[in-house]
Short mmCIF file of C-alpha atoms in Angstrom, two decimals:
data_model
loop_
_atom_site.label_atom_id
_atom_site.label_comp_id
_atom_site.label_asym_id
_atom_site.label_seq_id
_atom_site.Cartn_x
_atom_site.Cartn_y
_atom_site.Cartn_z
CA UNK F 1380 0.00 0.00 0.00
CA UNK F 1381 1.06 3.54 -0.86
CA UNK F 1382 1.79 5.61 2.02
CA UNK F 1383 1.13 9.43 1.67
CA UNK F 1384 3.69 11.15 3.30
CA UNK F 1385 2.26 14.73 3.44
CA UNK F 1386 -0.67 12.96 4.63
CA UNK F 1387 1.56 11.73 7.75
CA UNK F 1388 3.03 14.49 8.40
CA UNK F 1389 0.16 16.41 8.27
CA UNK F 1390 -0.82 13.61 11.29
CA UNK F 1391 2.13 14.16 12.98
CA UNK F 1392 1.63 18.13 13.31
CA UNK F 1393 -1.94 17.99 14.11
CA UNK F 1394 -0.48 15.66 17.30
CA UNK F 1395 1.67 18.28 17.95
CA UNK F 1396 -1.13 20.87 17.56
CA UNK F 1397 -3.18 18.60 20.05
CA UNK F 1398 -0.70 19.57 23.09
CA UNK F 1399 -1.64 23.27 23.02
CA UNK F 1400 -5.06 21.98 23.97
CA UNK F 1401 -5.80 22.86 27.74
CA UNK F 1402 -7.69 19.43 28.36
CA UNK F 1403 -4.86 17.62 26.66
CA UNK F 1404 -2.19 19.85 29.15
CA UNK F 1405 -4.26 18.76 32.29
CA UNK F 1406 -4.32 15.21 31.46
CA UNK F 1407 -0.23 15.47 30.48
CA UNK F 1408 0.35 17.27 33.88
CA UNK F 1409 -2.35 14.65 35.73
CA UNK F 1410 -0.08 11.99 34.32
CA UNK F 1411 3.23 13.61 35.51
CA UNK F 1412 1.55 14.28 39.04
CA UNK F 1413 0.79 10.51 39.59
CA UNK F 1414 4.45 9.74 38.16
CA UNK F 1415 5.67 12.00 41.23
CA UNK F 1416 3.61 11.04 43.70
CA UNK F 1417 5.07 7.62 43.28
CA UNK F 1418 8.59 8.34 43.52
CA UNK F 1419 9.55 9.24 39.95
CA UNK F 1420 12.12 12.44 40.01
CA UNK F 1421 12.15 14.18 36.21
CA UNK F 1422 15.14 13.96 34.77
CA UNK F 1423 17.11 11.77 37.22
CA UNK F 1424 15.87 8.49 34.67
CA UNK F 1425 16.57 5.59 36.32
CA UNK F 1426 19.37 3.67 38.04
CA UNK F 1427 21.58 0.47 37.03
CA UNK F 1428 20.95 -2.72 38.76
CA UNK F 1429 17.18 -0.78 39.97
CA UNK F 1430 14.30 -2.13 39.19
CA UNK F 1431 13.09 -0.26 35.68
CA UNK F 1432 10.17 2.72 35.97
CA UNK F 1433 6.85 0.64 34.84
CA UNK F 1434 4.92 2.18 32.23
CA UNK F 1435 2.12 1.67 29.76
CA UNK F 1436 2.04 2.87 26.32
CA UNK F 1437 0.14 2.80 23.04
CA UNK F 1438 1.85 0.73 20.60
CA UNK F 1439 1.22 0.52 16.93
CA UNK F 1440 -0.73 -2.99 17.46
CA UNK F 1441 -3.43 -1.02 18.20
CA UNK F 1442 -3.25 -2.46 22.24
CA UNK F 1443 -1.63 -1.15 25.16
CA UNK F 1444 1.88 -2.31 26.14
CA UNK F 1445 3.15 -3.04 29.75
CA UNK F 1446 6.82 -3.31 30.76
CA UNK F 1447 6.32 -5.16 33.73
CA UNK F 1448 4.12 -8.05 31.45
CA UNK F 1449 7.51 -9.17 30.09
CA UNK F 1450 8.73 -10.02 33.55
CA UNK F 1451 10.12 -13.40 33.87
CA UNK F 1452 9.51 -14.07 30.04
CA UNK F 1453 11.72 -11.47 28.25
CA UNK F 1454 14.59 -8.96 28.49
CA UNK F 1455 13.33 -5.95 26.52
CA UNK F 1456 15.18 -3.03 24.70
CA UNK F 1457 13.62 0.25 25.11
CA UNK F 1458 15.21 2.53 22.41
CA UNK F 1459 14.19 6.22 22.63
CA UNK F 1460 14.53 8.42 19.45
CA UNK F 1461 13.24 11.93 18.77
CA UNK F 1462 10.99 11.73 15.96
CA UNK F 1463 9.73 9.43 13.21
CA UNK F 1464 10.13 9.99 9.45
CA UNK F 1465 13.71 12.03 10.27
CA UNK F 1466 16.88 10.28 8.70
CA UNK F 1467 18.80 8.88 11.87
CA UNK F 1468 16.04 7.58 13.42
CA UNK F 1469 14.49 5.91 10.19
CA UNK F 1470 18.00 4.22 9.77
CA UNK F 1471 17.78 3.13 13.08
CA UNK F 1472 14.34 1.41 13.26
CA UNK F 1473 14.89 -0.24 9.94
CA UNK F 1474 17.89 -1.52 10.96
CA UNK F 1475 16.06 -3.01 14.21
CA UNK F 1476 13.91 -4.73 11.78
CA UNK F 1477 16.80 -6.41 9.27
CA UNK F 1478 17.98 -7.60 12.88
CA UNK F 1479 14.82 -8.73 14.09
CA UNK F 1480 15.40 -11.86 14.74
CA UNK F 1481 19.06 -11.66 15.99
CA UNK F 1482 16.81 -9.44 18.97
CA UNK F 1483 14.65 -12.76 19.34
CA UNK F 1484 17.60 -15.37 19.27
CA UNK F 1485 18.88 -13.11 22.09
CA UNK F 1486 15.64 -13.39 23.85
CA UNK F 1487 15.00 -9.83 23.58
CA UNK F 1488 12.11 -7.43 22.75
CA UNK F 1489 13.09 -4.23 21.02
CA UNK F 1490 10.52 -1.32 21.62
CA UNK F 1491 11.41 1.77 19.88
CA UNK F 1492 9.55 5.16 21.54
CA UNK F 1493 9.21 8.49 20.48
CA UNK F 1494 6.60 11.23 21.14
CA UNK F 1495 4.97 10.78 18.00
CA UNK F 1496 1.46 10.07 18.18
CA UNK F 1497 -0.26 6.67 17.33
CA UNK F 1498 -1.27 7.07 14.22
CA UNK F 1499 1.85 9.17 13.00
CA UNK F 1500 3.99 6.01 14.04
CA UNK F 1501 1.82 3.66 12.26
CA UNK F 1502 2.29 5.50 9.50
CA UNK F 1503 5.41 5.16 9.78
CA UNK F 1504 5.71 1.49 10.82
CA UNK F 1505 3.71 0.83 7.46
CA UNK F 1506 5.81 2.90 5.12
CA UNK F 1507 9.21 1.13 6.32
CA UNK F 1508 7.66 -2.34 6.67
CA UNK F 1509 8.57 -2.54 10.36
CA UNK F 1510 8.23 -5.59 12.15
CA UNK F 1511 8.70 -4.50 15.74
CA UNK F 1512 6.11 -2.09 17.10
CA UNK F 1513 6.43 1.39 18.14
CA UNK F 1514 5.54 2.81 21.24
CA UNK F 1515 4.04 6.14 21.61
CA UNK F 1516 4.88 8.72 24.13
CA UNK F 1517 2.99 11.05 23.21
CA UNK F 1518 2.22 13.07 26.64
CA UNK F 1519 5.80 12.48 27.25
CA UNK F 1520 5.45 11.11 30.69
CA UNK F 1521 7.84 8.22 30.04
CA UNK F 1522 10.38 10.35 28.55
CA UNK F 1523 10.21 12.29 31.43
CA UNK F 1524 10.61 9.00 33.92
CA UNK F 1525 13.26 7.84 32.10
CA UNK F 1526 15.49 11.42 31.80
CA UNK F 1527 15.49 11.32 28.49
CA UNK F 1528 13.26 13.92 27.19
CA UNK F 1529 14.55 17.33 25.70
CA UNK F 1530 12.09 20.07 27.27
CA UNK F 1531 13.29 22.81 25.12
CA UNK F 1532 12.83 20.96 21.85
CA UNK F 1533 9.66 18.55 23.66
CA UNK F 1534 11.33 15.27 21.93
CA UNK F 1535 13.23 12.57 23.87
CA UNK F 1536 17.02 12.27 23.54
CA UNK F 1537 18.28 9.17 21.56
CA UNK F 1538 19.03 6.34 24.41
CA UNK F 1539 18.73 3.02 24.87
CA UNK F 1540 17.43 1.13 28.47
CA UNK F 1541 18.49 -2.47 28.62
CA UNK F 1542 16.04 -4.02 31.13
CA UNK F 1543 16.54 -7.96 31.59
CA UNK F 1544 14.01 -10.83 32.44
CA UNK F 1545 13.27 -9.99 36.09
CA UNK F 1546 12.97 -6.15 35.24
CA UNK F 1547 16.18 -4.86 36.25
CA UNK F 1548 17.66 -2.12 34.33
CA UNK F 1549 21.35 -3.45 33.07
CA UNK F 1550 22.45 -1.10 30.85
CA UNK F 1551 21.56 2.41 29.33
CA UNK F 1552 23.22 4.60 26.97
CA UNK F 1553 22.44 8.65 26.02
CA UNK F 1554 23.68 9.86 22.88
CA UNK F 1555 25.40 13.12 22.83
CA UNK F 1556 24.27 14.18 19.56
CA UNK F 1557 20.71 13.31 17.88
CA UNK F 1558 22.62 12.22 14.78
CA UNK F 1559 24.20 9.51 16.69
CA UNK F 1560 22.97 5.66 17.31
CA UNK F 1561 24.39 2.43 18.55
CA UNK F 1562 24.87 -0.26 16.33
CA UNK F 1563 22.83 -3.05 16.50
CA UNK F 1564 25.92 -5.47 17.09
CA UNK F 1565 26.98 -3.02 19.77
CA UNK F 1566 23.32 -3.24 21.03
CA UNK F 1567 23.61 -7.18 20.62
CA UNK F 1568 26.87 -7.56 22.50
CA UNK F 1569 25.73 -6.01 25.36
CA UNK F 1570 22.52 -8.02 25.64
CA UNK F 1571 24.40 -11.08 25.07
CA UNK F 1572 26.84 -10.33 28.29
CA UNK F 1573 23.54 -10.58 30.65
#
């Protein structure tokens, strides 16, 4: 299927457009209120060998995904990028895909998130035939949790959360510059050293 790509980015800054919305605020800033209350401190992200923030995100499945549901069954790869349907990042997610199922051998679940919204990313999952789904951050709450999210640009950093079977973050990595990404073998290596 042909995918229209002024059509998706006409999606994707419409979801942008959505966050100057005062009900849309007040259900962002509920969300970050409930993340404090339980113990979350923006910016800070989380600590190795800690149990990894929980979360719940649209994915482009079209259900809700959980990180604590892949407790005791997988280790899972959270890989933060900026925003979908911009070079680096495009390389990077297709590349997860051509690796897909070096990820699985490895017993790991990749989920790439960005603060796209839903339907921007599955746009985007559908014009790069993407086999993993994309998570959606769109309120940026998890961003937030995890210290990863640029406030003056309101995108997340490029980094990567390594978070193995019994929840336990591992490893993580921030990239300095946007333009940079790990290497899947890099990503690989580490994953294999659990």
């Amino acid at each position: 299927a042909m995918i229209d790509l002024a059509a998706a980015e006409r999606v994707h800054d419409a979801s942008l457009a959505l966050l100057e919305d005062p009900g849309v605020r007040f259900e962002h800033d509920a969300v970050c209120q409930r993340l404090l209350k339980a113990g979350a401190k923006p910016g800070a992200g989380p600590q190795i060998g800690a149990p990894a923030p929980d979360f719940t995100l649209p994915s482009t499945a079209g259900v809700d995904v959980t990180l604590a549901a892949f407790r005791g069954r997988q280790n899972v790869l959270l890989a933060f990028f900026p925003l979908a349907f911009t070079s680096t990042c495009t390389a990077e997610v297709c590349a997860f895909t051509e690796d897909y199922d070096q990820f699985a051998s490895a017993e790991t679940v990749v989920f790439p998130i960005s603060v796209d919204s839903t339907a921007a990313l599955k746009e985007y999952k559908s014009k790069y035939q993407l086999r993993q789904d994309l998570l959606s951050d769109f309120r940026r709450a998890v961003s937030r949790l995890y210290g990863t999210l640029l406030e003056d640009r309101f995108h997340s950093a490029r980094a990567y959360f390594l978070i193995d079977k019994q929840g336990v973050l591992r490893w993580m990595h921030t990239e300095a510059k946007l333009g940079d990404r790990r290497d899947d073998a890099d990503l690989l290596r580490v994953i294999r050293s659990l």
